[in-house]
XYZ file of C-alpha atoms in Angstrom:
440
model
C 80.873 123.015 119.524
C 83.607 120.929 121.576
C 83.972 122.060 125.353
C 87.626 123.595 125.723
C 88.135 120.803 127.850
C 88.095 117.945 125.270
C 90.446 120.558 123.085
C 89.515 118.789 120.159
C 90.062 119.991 116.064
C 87.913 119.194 113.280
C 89.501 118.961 109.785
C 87.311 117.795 107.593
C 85.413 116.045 109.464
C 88.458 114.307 111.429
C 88.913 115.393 114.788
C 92.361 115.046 116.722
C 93.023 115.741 120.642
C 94.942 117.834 122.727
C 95.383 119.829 125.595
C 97.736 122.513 126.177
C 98.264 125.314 129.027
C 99.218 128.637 128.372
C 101.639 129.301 131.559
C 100.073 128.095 134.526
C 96.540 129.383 132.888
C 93.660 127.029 132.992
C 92.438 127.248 129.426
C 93.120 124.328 126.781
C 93.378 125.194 123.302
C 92.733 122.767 120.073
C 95.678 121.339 118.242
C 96.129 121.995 114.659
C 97.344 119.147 112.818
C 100.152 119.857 109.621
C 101.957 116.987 109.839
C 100.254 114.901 106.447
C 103.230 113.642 105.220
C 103.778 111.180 107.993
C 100.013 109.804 108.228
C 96.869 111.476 106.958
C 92.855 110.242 108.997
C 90.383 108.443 106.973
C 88.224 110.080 105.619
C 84.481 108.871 106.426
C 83.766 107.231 103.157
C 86.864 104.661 104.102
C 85.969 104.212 107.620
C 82.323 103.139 106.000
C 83.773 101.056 103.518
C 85.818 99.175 106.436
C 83.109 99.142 108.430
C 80.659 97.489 105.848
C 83.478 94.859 104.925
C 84.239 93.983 109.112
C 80.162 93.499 109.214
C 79.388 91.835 105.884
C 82.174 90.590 104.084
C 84.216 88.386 106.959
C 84.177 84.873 104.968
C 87.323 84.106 103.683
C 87.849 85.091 99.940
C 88.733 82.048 98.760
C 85.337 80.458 100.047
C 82.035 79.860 97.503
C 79.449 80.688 100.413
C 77.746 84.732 100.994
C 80.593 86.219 103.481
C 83.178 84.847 101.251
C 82.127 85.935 97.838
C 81.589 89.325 99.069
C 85.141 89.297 100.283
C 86.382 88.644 96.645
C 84.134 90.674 94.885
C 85.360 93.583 97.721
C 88.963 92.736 97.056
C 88.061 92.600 93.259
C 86.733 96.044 92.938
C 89.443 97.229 95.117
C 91.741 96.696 92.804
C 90.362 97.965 89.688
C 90.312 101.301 91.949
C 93.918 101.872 92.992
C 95.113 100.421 89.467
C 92.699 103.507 88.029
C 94.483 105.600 90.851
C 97.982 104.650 88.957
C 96.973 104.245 85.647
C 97.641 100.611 85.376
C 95.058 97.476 85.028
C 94.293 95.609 87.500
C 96.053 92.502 87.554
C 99.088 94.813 87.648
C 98.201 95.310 91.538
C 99.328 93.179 94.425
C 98.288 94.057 97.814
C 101.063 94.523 100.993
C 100.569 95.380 104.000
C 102.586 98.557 103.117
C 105.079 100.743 101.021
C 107.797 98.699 103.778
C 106.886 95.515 102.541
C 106.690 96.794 98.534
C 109.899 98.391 98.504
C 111.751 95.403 99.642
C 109.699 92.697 97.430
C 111.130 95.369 94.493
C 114.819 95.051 95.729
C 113.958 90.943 96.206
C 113.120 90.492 93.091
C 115.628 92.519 91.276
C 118.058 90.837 92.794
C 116.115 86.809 92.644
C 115.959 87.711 88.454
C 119.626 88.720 88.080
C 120.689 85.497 90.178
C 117.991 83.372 87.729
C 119.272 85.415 84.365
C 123.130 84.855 84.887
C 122.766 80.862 85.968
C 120.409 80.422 82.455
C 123.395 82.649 80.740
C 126.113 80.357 82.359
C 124.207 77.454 81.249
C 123.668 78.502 77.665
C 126.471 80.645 76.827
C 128.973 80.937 79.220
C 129.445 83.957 81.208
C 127.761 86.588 78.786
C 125.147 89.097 78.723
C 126.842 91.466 80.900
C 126.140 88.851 84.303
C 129.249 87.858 85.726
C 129.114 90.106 88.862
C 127.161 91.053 91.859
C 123.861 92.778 91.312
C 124.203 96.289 90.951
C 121.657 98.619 91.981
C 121.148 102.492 92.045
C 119.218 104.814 94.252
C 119.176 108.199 95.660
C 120.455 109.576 98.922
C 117.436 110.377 99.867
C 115.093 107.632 99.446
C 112.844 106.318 102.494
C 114.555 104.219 104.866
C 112.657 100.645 103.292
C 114.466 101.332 100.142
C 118.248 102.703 101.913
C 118.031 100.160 104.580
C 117.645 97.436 103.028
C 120.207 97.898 99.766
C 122.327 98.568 102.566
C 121.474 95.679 103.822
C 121.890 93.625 100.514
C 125.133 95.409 100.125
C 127.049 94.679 104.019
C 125.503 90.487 103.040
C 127.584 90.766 99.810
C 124.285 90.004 97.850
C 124.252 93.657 95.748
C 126.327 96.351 94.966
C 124.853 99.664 95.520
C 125.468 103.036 94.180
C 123.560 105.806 96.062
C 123.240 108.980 93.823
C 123.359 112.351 95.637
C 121.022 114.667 95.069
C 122.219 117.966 93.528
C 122.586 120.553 96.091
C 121.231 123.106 93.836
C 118.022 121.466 92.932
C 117.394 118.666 95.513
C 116.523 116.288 92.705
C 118.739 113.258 91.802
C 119.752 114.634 88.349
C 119.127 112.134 85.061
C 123.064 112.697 83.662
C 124.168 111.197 87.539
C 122.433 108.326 87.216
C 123.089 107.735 83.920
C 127.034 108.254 84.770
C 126.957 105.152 87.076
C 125.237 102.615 85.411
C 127.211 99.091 84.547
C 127.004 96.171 82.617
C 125.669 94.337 85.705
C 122.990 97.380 86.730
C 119.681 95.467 87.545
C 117.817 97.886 89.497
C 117.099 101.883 89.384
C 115.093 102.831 92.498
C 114.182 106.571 92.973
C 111.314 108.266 94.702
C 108.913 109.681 93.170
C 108.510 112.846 95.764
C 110.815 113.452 98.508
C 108.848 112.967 102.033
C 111.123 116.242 103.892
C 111.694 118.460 101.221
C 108.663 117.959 98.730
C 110.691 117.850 95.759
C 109.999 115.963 92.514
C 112.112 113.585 91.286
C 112.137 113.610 87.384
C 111.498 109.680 87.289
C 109.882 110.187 83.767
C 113.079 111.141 82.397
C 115.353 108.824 84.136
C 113.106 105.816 82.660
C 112.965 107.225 79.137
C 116.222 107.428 78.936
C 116.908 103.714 80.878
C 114.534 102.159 78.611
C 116.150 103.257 75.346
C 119.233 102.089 76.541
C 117.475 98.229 77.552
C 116.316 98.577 73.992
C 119.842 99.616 72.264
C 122.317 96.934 74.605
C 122.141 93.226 74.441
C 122.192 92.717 78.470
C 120.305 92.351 81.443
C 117.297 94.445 81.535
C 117.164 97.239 84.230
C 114.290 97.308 86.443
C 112.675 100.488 86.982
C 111.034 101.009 90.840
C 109.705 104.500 92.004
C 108.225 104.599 95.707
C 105.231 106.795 94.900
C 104.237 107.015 98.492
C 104.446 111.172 98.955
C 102.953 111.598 95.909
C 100.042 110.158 95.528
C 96.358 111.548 96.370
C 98.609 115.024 95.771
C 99.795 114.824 91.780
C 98.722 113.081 89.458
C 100.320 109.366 89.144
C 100.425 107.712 86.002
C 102.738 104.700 85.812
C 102.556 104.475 81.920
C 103.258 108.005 81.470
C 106.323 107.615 83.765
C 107.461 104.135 82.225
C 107.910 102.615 85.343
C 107.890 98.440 86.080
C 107.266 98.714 89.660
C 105.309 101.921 91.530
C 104.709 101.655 95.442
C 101.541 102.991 97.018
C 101.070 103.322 100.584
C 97.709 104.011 101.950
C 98.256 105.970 104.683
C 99.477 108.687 103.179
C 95.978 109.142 101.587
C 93.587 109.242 103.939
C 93.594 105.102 103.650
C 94.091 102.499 106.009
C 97.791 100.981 106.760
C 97.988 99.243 103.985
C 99.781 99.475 100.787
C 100.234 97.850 97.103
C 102.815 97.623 94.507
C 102.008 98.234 90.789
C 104.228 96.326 88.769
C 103.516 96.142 84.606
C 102.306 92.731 84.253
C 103.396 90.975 86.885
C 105.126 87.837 86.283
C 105.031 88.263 82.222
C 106.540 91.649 81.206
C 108.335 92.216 84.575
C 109.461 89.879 86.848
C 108.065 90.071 90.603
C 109.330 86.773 92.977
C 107.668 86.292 96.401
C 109.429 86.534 99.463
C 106.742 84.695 100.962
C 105.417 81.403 100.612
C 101.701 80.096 101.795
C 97.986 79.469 100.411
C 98.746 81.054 96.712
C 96.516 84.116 97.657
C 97.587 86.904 95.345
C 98.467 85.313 92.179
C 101.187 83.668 94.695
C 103.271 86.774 94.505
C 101.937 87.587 98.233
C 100.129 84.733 99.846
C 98.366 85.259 103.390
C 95.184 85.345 103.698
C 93.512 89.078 102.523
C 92.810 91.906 104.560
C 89.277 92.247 103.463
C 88.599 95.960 105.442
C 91.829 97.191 104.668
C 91.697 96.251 101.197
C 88.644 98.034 101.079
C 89.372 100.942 102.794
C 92.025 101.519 99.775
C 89.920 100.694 97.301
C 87.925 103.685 98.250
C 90.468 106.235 99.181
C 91.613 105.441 95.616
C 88.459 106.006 94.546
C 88.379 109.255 96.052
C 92.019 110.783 94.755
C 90.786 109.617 91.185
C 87.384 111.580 91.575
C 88.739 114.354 93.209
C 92.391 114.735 92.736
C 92.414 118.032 90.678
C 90.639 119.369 94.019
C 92.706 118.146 96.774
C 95.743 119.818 95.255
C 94.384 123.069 94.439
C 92.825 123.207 97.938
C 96.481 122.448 99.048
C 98.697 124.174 96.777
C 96.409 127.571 97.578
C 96.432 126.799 101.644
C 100.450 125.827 101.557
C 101.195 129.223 99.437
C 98.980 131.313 102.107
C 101.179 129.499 105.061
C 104.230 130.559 103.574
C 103.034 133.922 102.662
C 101.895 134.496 106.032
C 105.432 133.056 107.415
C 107.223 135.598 105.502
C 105.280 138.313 106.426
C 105.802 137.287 110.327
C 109.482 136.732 109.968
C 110.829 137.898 107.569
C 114.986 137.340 107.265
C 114.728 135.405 109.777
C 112.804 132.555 107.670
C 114.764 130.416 105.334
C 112.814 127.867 103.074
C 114.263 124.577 103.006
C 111.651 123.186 100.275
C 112.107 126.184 97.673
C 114.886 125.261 94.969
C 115.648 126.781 91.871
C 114.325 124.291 88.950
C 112.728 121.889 90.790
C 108.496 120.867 90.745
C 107.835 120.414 94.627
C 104.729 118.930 96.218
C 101.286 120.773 96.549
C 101.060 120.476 100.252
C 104.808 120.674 101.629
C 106.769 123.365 103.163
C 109.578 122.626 105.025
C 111.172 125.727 106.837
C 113.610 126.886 109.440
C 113.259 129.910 111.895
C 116.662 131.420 112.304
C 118.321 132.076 115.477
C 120.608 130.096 118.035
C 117.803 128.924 120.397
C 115.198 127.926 117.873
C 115.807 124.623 116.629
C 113.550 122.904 115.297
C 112.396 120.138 118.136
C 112.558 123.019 120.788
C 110.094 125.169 118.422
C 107.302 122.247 118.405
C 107.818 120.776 122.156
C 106.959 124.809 123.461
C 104.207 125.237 120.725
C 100.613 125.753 122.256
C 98.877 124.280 119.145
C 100.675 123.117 116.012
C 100.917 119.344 115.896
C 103.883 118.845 113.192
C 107.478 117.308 112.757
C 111.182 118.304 112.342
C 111.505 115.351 108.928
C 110.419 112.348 108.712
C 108.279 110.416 111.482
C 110.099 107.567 111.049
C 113.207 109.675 112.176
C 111.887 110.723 115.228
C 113.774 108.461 117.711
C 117.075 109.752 116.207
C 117.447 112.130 118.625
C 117.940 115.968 117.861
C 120.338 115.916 114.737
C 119.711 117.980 111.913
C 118.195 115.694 108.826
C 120.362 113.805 106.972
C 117.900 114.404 103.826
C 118.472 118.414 104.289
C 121.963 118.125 104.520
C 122.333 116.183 101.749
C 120.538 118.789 99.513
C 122.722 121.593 100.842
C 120.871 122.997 103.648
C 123.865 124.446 106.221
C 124.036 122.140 109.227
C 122.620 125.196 111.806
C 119.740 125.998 109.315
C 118.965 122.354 109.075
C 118.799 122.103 112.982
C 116.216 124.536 113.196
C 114.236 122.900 110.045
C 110.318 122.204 110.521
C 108.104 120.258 107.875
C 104.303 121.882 108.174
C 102.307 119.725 105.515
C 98.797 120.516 104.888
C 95.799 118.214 104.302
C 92.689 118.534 102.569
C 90.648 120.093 105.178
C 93.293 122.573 106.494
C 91.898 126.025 106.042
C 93.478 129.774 106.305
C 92.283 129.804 109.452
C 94.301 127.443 110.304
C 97.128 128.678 108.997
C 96.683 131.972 111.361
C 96.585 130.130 114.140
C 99.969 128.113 113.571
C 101.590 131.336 112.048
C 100.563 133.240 115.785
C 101.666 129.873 117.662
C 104.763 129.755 116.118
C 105.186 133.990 116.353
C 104.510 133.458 120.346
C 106.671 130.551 120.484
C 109.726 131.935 119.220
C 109.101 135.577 121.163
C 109.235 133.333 124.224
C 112.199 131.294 123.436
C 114.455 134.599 122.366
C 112.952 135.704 125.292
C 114.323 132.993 127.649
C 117.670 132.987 125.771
């Protein structure tokens, strides 16, 4: 057992540090990490996996000699394994160095292959084939700052138009009929998340690209591209590109229990569905993303991919059952005073999420975690967390009142968080809130 002193927590075989005072008491307590859905550990088959590709397989993969051919067969095998993870084959995956970099090769490309399709059209038949404007592309309110940033950024350069959908304030989901409603001849893209990263909700991306594809089938005109950033989901639900009937699906390692690294599955790459680089070197990835490969990293995900397809129906049980027992226990603790910012009528949410407010005028939600003792979590999303102390744009925009939204904390569970756990938080946060009404 850890000395209080090193105030360390084991999950699953992860440990994370921290030490806390109660008052001006002496004794340290361990911190209990629920914040998943902004990074997850590795687990120790990945860490081995990098480990044995940092020792043995440090040639370059493009070399004939030991080192090197280890490196490709490594790289080789890791790819087979997340394209199992997705559903897809494996020359549908090209490695990134994350779901950052996937994203924008997706809005890139969209964007490159209108450009290419309307000069060919203006060259063969005048301007036809529904090509004579800007690009258009849709997307959600809510999507993850590497899709909204940059179509923002294609928009303000006069490159794209962009429509973002709202979500419905009912359901949190983007609904099929809205998108449908917006798209135009010119429509080149549909990008929508496959889970939302705050809330837990799940999009219904199946639907939206059932219905998209019968429409590229029925119209002579550009095709529209169909992108899902499957970063929340994965290693929680089961993925299936194919089933969804997706072109381009982005995976991001870190979000299951992998390295920081990532990968975009996109249905034949090249042939059925375009993909242009945005970078240019030594032709490594089929070209689409030259640079020389991160061997260890590539590895890493190769077997944390291997572990979600093995053990998938697992992990979410294990989650769905510890996430229920949180907010069962929250309820119980709180009662009126809890509002649920992740329950909505209709809508599939994720296994592991529950995002929740404490009500009261002194309790929002970055004063709740700064005076906890123990819970290590966030207010939204981490890559929010310089924004200051204003409610999240993401709950607003799904109807969550603006002083409910202030207060809002997102506890995510992992795959080694355990009921015990969840006491622990549940007292943390009972004690927490007693001391801030207290002080009020």
């Amino acid at each position: 057992m850890a000395k209080q002193s090193d105030a360390i927590t084991s999950v699953k075989g992860h440990s994370f540090t921290g030490q806390t005072s109660h008052h001006s008491s002496e004794m340290t307590l361990d911190r209990i990490y629920m914040d998943y859905n902004a990074t997850t550990p590795l687990e120790p088959e990945v860490i081995q996996a990098i480990t044995e590709a940092l020792k043995d397989a440090w040639g370059n993969p493009s070399s004939s000699y030991i080192a090197g051919a280890k490196a490709k067969a490594i790289i080789n095998q890791s790819r087979e394994n997340v394209a199992r993870m997705v559903g897809g084959a494996a020359e549908d995956i090209i490695f990134t160095s994350g779901g950052t970099e996937a994203n924008n090769l997706v809005l890139h490309t969209a964007v490159e292959h209108f450009r290419r399709t309307r000069r060919a059209a203006e060259q063969g038949e005048g301007h036809q084939n529904g090509c004579t404007d800007l690009p258009h592309i849709i997307t959600s309110n809510v999507e993850h700052d590497s899709v909204k940033l940059a179509a923002e950024q294609l928009q303000r350069d006069g490159t794209a138009d962009v429509t973002f959908v709202p979500v419905s304030k009912v359901t949190a989901r983007v609904e099929v009929e809205d998108v449908i409603a917006v798209v135009r001849p010119n429509t080149c893209l549909i990008s929508i998340m496959l889970a939302n990263n705050e809330t837990g909700v799940i999009m219904p991306v199946q639907e939206i690209c059932q219905r998209i594809n019968s429409l590229n089938k029925q119209r002579e005109r550009l095709r529209i591209l169909l992108h899902t950033d499957a970063a929340q989901a994965l290693g929680k639900v089961r993925v299936d590109a194919c089933e969804l009937g997706i072109d381009y699906l982005t995976i991001v390692g870190h979000k299951f229990y992998a390295p920081r690294i990532g990968a975009l599955y996109v249905n034949g790459p090249g042939t059925r569905t375009p993909l242009y680089a945005m970078l240019f070197g030594g032709g490594q990835e089929r070209n689409f993303r030259p640079g020389t490969e991160n061997t260890p990293m590539i590895a890493g995900l190769g077997k944390a991919a291997e572990l979600v397809t093995s053990n998938l129906s697992d992990y979410e049980s294990h989650m769905r059952s510890t996430k229920l027992y949180l907010e069962e226990r929250l309820q119980a603790i709180f009662k009126d005073k809890i509002h649920f910012n992740s329950h909505y009528p209709g809508s599939d949410i994720l296994p592991n999420t529950c995002n929740m407010s404490i009500l009261g005028p002194t309790l929002q939600g970055w004063r709740v975690l700064s005076s906890c003792r123990r819970l290590l979590a966030s207010v939204g999303a981490a890559c929010h967390s310089g924004s200051g102390n204003r409610p999240s744009h993401i709950l607003l925009s799904c109807g969550v009142p603006t002083q409910v939204a202030a207060n809002a904390l997102r506890l995510s569970v992992g795959r080694g968080t355990t009921k015990e756990d969840v006491d622990a938080v549940v007292e943390d946060l009972r004690e927490t809130v007693q001391l801030l009404e207290e002080m009020n």
